């Protein structure tokens, strides 16, 4: 009975929409004649036709490749900074630790659209204070909203907003390590760097796996940042990421059936990558325990 309210909400707002999207992915619209009049447009069975079209859609494939490059920047940088900040906050000589934790975590509390808008205007040469300073110092003014730097610009927004959350997860795991472990290491002559590398990082490995898992999912579902920056540059098209392609097909082209198939494929890709990563992590943990 205690689980009933949560189960009902899960069924209505999670399971049923997913099931309906999968059902739509096997349907298509059939138009008779000019498409005018009652019954001229009806929904019919399409089989795997929508999935076949999605696999052969070059825009969807290019969007997936762009997201892959984006993830290669975001995931290692964000998790590396989160681990570094967590280790620094866990040292004995740290000052203003509560304020520092809040300052690092605060960007995560800012909505993604607001963060993308803020950084977007900071990237614009005409309104950005950074470009004003560079101009006064006679330094080069790179265009961050065009070409290769665009990946760095979008990645910077994700890193700025997500590092704090991952840092809190890792830091909480560090604080749960018994103090006796550190005392024993110090008695053996271990330096703070050795303690961090040989004790802290291995013992928070489960938290690192968890944050990596969340980061992979967030990377595959990137949507807010490129969509918000799109009006500011011509280098971002409407299908820059797979989810943007889904949105374009569903709400601009009006083809919800193809969009449902694409969304299902993205969900399956996320599931497969997550399962493979967790399986590899669990296998490695079992091997270490066996040793």
PDB file of C-alpha atoms in Angstrom, residues 281-291:
ATOM      1  CA  UNK A 281      32.782  -2.310 -14.069  1.00  0.00           C
ATOM      2  CA  UNK A 282      31.261  -5.214 -12.123  1.00  0.00           C
ATOM      3  CA  UNK A 283      33.572  -7.693 -13.851  1.00  0.00           C
ATOM      4  CA  UNK A 284      36.599  -5.616 -12.925  1.00  0.00           C
ATOM      5  CA  UNK A 285      35.466  -5.352  -9.300  1.00  0.00           C
ATOM      6  CA  UNK A 286      35.053  -9.132  -9.082  1.00  0.00           C
ATOM      7  CA  UNK A 287      38.554  -9.639 -10.483  1.00  0.00           C
ATOM      8  CA  UNK A 288      40.021  -7.263  -7.907  1.00  0.00           C
ATOM      9  CA  UNK A 289      38.148  -8.995  -5.095  1.00  0.00           C
ATOM     10  CA  UNK A 290      39.431 -12.362  -6.303  1.00  0.00           C
ATOM     11  CA  UNK A 291      43.005 -11.071  -6.070  1.00  0.00           C
TER      12      UNK A 291
END
